[in-house]
CSV table of C-alpha atoms in Angstrom, one decimal:
chain,number,residue,atom,x,y,z
A,1,MET,CA,-33.3,33.7,-63.5
A,2,PHE,CA,-35.1,33.7,-59.8
A,3,LEU,CA,-33.4,36.9,-58.4
A,4,LEU,CA,-33.4,37.4,-54.2
A,5,LEU,CA,-34.4,40.9,-55.0
A,6,LYS,CA,-36.4,43.5,-57.0
A,7,ALA,CA,-33.6,45.7,-59.0
A,8,GLU,CA,-36.1,48.5,-57.8
A,9,PHE,CA,-34.3,47.7,-54.0
A,10,HIS,CA,-31.4,49.1,-56.0
A,11,ARG,CA,-32.6,51.5,-57.3
A,12,VAL,CA,-33.5,53.1,-54.4
A,13,TYR,CA,-30.8,53.6,-53.2
A,14,GLN,CA,-28.4,54.2,-56.8
A,15,GLU,CA,-31.1,57.3,-57.1
A,16,VAL,CA,-32.0,58.6,-53.7
A,17,CYS,CA,-28.9,57.0,-51.5
A,18,SER,CA,-25.3,56.4,-53.5
A,19,SER,CA,-25.5,60.8,-54.3
A,20,CYS,CA,-24.1,60.8,-50.3
A,21,HIS,CA,-23.7,57.0,-49.2
A,22,SER,CA,-21.4,54.6,-49.8
A,23,MET,CA,-21.7,50.5,-49.5
A,24,SER,CA,-18.0,49.8,-49.6
A,25,LEU,CA,-17.7,46.2,-48.5
A,26,ILE,CA,-20.7,45.6,-52.0
A,27,SER,CA,-19.0,44.9,-55.2
A,28,TYR,CA,-20.6,44.3,-58.5
A,29,ARG,CA,-20.8,40.7,-58.8
A,30,ASP,CA,-22.6,40.4,-55.2
A,31,LEU,CA,-25.6,41.6,-56.9
A,32,VAL,CA,-25.4,38.7,-60.3
A,33,GLY,CA,-28.3,37.0,-59.2
A,34,VAL,CA,-29.3,38.5,-56.5
A,35,ALA,CA,-31.2,41.8,-58.2
A,36,TYR,CA,-29.4,40.9,-61.8
A,37,SER,CA,-28.3,39.4,-64.5
A,38,GLU,CA,-24.5,39.1,-64.7
A,39,GLU,CA,-24.9,40.5,-68.2
A,40,GLU,CA,-27.4,43.5,-66.4
A,41,THR,CA,-24.2,43.6,-64.1
A,42,LYS,CA,-21.9,43.5,-66.0
A,43,ALA,CA,-23.0,46.8,-68.6
A,44,MET,CA,-23.8,48.0,-65.0
A,45,ALA,CA,-20.8,48.0,-63.8
A,46,ALA,CA,-18.7,49.4,-67.2
A,47,GLU,CA,-20.7,53.1,-67.2
A,48,ILE,CA,-18.6,53.7,-63.8
A,49,GLU,CA,-14.6,54.4,-64.1
A,50,VAL,CA,-12.5,53.5,-62.0
A,51,VAL,CA,-8.8,54.4,-61.4
A,52,ASP,CA,-6.5,51.7,-61.3
A,53,GLY,CA,-2.9,50.7,-62.1
A,54,PRO,CA,0.3,51.5,-62.2
A,55,SER,CA,0.8,50.5,-65.8
A,56,ASP,CA,3.8,49.1,-67.2
A,57,GLU,CA,4.8,52.8,-67.6
A,58,GLY,CA,4.0,53.4,-63.7
A,59,GLU,CA,1.1,55.7,-64.8
A,60,MET,CA,-2.3,55.6,-63.2
A,61,PHE,CA,-4.6,54.8,-65.5
A,62,THR,CA,-8.3,54.5,-65.6
A,63,ARG,CA,-11.2,51.8,-66.7
A,64,PRO,CA,-14.8,50.4,-67.9
A,65,GLY,CA,-15.4,49.1,-63.9
A,66,LYS,CA,-15.8,45.4,-64.0
A,67,LEU,CA,-17.4,42.6,-61.9
A,68,SER,CA,-14.5,42.8,-58.8
A,69,ASP,CA,-15.2,46.2,-58.1
A,70,ARG,CA,-16.7,48.2,-55.7
A,71,LEU,CA,-19.8,50.4,-55.5
A,72,PRO,CA,-18.5,53.5,-56.5
A,73,GLN,CA,-17.8,56.0,-53.3
A,74,PRO,CA,-19.1,60.0,-54.1
A,75,TYR,CA,-16.7,61.4,-52.4
A,76,ALA,CA,-12.6,61.0,-52.6
A,77,ASN,CA,-12.1,60.9,-48.7
A,78,GLU,CA,-13.9,61.8,-45.4
A,79,GLN,CA,-12.4,65.3,-45.4
A,80,ALA,CA,-14.9,66.1,-49.0
A,81,ALA,CA,-17.9,64.0,-48.3
A,82,ARG,CA,-17.5,66.3,-44.3
A,83,PHE,CA,-17.4,69.6,-46.5
A,84,ALA,CA,-20.6,68.8,-48.9
A,85,ASN,CA,-22.7,67.9,-45.7
A,86,GLY,CA,-21.6,70.6,-43.9
A,87,GLY,CA,-19.7,69.3,-41.7
A,88,ALA,CA,-21.4,65.8,-41.1
A,89,TYR,CA,-20.3,62.1,-42.3
A,90,PRO,CA,-22.8,60.2,-43.7
A,91,PRO,CA,-21.9,56.9,-42.6
A,92,ASP,CA,-21.3,53.8,-44.9
A,93,LEU,CA,-24.5,52.0,-45.6
A,94,SER,CA,-22.8,48.4,-45.9
A,95,LEU,CA,-23.5,46.9,-42.5
A,96,ILE,CA,-26.2,50.1,-41.4
A,97,THR,CA,-28.9,47.5,-40.7
A,98,LYS,CA,-26.6,46.0,-38.6
A,99,ALA,CA,-25.3,49.1,-36.9
A,100,ARG,CA,-28.5,50.6,-35.2
A,101,HIS,CA,-30.2,48.5,-32.8
A,102,ASN,CA,-33.4,47.4,-34.1
A,103,GLY,CA,-31.7,48.1,-37.7
A,104,GLN,CA,-34.5,47.9,-40.3
A,105,ASN,CA,-37.2,49.4,-37.6
A,106,TYR,CA,-35.0,52.6,-37.3
A,107,VAL,CA,-33.2,53.2,-40.8
A,108,PHE,CA,-37.3,52.3,-42.3
A,109,ALA,CA,-38.9,54.9,-39.4
A,110,LEU,CA,-35.2,57.2,-39.9
A,111,LEU,CA,-36.5,58.1,-43.4
A,112,THR,CA,-39.9,58.3,-42.4
A,113,GLY,CA,-40.1,60.4,-40.2
A,114,TYR,CA,-39.4,63.4,-41.7
A,115,HIS,CA,-42.4,66.5,-40.4
A,116,ASP,CA,-41.9,69.8,-39.5
A,117,HIS,CA,-40.1,70.2,-35.5
A,118,PRO,CA,-43.2,70.7,-32.7
A,119,ALA,CA,-43.6,74.6,-31.1
A,120,GLY,CA,-40.8,75.0,-28.5
A,121,VAL,CA,-38.1,73.0,-30.2
A,122,THR,CA,-35.9,74.6,-31.9
A,123,ILE,CA,-33.9,73.3,-34.8
A,124,ARG,CA,-30.1,74.9,-35.8
A,125,ASP,CA,-29.4,76.3,-39.4
A,126,GLY,CA,-28.4,73.3,-41.0
A,127,LEU,CA,-30.2,70.7,-39.4
A,128,HIS,CA,-33.5,68.8,-40.1
A,129,TYR,CA,-35.8,67.4,-37.9
A,130,ASN,CA,-36.7,64.0,-37.3
A,131,PRO,CA,-38.0,62.3,-33.7
A,132,TYR,CA,-36.4,58.5,-34.9
A,133,PHE,CA,-32.8,60.3,-35.0
A,134,PRO,CA,-30.4,60.5,-31.5
A,135,GLY,CA,-31.5,64.1,-30.1
A,136,GLY,CA,-34.2,64.6,-32.7
A,137,ALA,CA,-32.2,66.9,-35.1
A,138,THR,CA,-30.3,64.7,-38.4
A,139,ALA,CA,-28.0,66.9,-40.9
A,140,MET,CA,-29.8,64.6,-43.5
A,141,PRO,CA,-32.8,66.9,-45.5
A,142,LYS,CA,-35.5,64.4,-46.2
A,143,MET,CA,-34.8,62.1,-49.6
A,144,LEU,CA,-37.6,59.8,-50.0
A,145,ASP,CA,-40.4,61.8,-51.8
A,146,ASP,CA,-43.1,60.6,-53.4
A,147,SER,CA,-42.4,60.1,-57.2
A,148,ALA,CA,-39.0,60.2,-56.8
A,149,VAL,CA,-38.0,56.7,-58.5
A,150,GLU,CA,-40.1,54.9,-61.6
A,151,TYR,CA,-40.9,51.1,-60.5
A,152,ASP,CA,-41.1,49.3,-63.8
A,153,ASP,CA,-43.5,47.2,-62.8
A,154,GLY,CA,-46.1,50.2,-62.2
A,155,THR,CA,-46.0,50.5,-59.2
A,156,PRO,CA,-46.7,53.5,-56.8
A,157,ALA,CA,-43.2,54.8,-55.6
A,158,THR,CA,-44.6,56.3,-52.2
A,159,GLU,CA,-42.7,57.2,-49.8
A,160,ALA,CA,-43.1,54.2,-47.5
A,161,GLN,CA,-42.9,51.7,-51.0
A,162,MET,CA,-39.4,53.1,-51.4
A,163,GLY,CA,-38.3,53.0,-47.9
A,164,LYS,CA,-39.0,49.4,-47.5
A,165,ASP,CA,-37.3,48.5,-50.6
A,166,VAL,CA,-33.9,50.8,-49.9
A,167,VAL,CA,-34.1,49.4,-45.7
A,168,THR,CA,-34.8,45.5,-48.0
A,169,PHE,CA,-31.8,46.0,-50.0
A,170,LEU,CA,-29.8,47.4,-47.4
A,171,SER,CA,-30.8,44.1,-45.5
A,172,TRP,CA,-29.4,41.5,-46.9
A,173,ALA,CA,-26.2,44.1,-47.8
A,174,ALA,CA,-25.5,43.0,-44.2
A,175,GLU,CA,-25.7,39.2,-44.6
A,176,PRO,CA,-25.8,38.9,-47.4
A,177,GLU,CA,-24.9,34.9,-46.9
A,178,LYS,CA,-28.1,35.5,-44.5
A,179,GLU,CA,-30.6,33.0,-47.2
A,180,GLU,CA,-27.8,30.2,-48.8
A,181,GLN,CA,-28.0,30.1,-44.5
A,182,LYS,CA,-31.7,29.3,-44.0
A,183,LEU,CA,-30.9,27.1,-46.9
A,184,MET,CA,-29.1,25.2,-46.0
A,185,GLY,CA,-30.9,25.2,-42.3
A,186,PHE,CA,-33.8,23.7,-44.2
A,187,LYS,CA,-31.7,21.5,-45.8
A,188,TRP,CA,-30.5,20.1,-42.6
A,189,ILE,CA,-34.0,19.4,-41.1
A,190,PHE,CA,-34.9,17.6,-44.3
A,191,VAL,CA,-31.9,15.2,-43.9
A,192,LEU,CA,-32.4,14.8,-40.1
A,193,SER,CA,-35.8,14.2,-41.0
A,194,LEU,CA,-35.6,11.2,-43.4
A,195,ALA,CA,-33.0,10.1,-40.6
A,196,LEU,CA,-35.2,9.9,-38.2
A,197,LEU,CA,-38.1,7.9,-39.5
A,198,GLN,CA,-35.9,5.8,-41.0
A,199,ALA,CA,-34.4,5.0,-37.4
A,200,GLY,CA,-37.8,5.3,-36.1
A,201,TYR,CA,-38.8,1.7,-38.9
A,202,TYR,CA,-35.4,0.7,-37.8
A,203,ARG,CA,-36.5,0.3,-34.2
A,204,ARG,CA,-39.8,-0.5,-34.4
A,205,MET,CA,-39.5,-2.7,-37.6
A,206,ARG,CA,-36.0,-4.4,-37.0
A,207,TRP,CA,-36.2,-4.5,-33.4
A,208,SER,CA,-39.9,-6.1,-32.3
A,209,VAL,CA,-39.8,-9.6,-32.9
A,210,LEU,CA,-36.5,-9.1,-29.9
A,211,LYS,CA,-38.8,-7.4,-28.2
A,212,SER,CA,-41.5,-9.7,-28.4
A,213,ARG,CA,-39.0,-12.9,-27.6
A,214,LEU,CA,-37.6,-10.7,-24.8
A,215,VAL,CA,-40.6,-9.9,-23.2
A,216,LEU,CA,-42.1,-13.5,-23.8
A,217,ASP,CA,-38.7,-14.9,-21.9
A,218,ALA,CA,-39.5,-12.7,-19.0
A,219,VAL,CA,-42.8,-14.0,-19.2
A,220,ALA,CA,-42.0,-17.8,-19.0
A,221,TRP,CA,-39.6,-16.7,-15.7
A,222,PHE,CA,-41.9,-15.1,-13.9
A,223,SER,CA,-44.3,-18.5,-14.7
A,224,CYS,CA,-41.0,-20.3,-13.8
A,225,ILE,CA,-40.4,-18.5,-10.5
A,226,MET,CA,-44.4,-18.8,-9.4
A,227,GLY,CA,-44.3,-22.4,-10.1
A,228,LEU,CA,-41.7,-23.4,-8.2
A,229,ARG,CA,-42.9,-20.6,-5.2
A,230,LEU,CA,-46.3,-22.9,-5.4
A,231,ARG,CA,-44.4,-26.0,-6.0
A,232,PHE,CA,-42.8,-25.8,-2.8
A,233,ALA,CA,-45.1,-24.6,-0.4
A,234,PHE,CA,-47.0,-27.7,-1.1
A,235,VAL,CA,-44.2,-30.1,-0.1
């Protein structure tokens, strides 16, 4: 089965980012045929518990997750998220690469841009220096460390590799229909190219006879007119 994304792309988000950041616009069924097979996605969804209801008795209940469920939220509400993160609210990542200018490069630079602050720069307690974040300080600590994720194919889990993979996944999540649009565009280009070739063949082969006849008729008329002029000239 052809998959658009490697499973590791989603795994980096799941193991590194999902503990604080949600992706409220993505359902498990969106991952089918993209990063996992249908069976794999169903098994993954069944690992979570979803509050559903009400039942026939009017009570809410929990059930295993299914393909139609959204990816789980790390916090029950915004207040709980702010309390757990020192007042900062981790943004939803569903559209993050479209919500930021030059989104893919921005997210990659932010994830891999942590280092010690330069001399003369003071960072408030609870914040971390990152020159790519507006203001230079963010409440999000450095999350990508070498070997933080284990790749099934043996790819070294470097900070840069994990950064590229999670950005690729977030870019797909922001525009899941983009690849289909590209494929549809290629199909239209192919069809229009065939139509253009057919039109060129029809014009060249079917109209060439008529075009030649028109040229011959024009030459004949011109010769006739010139002959009449010469004839009257000698009269």
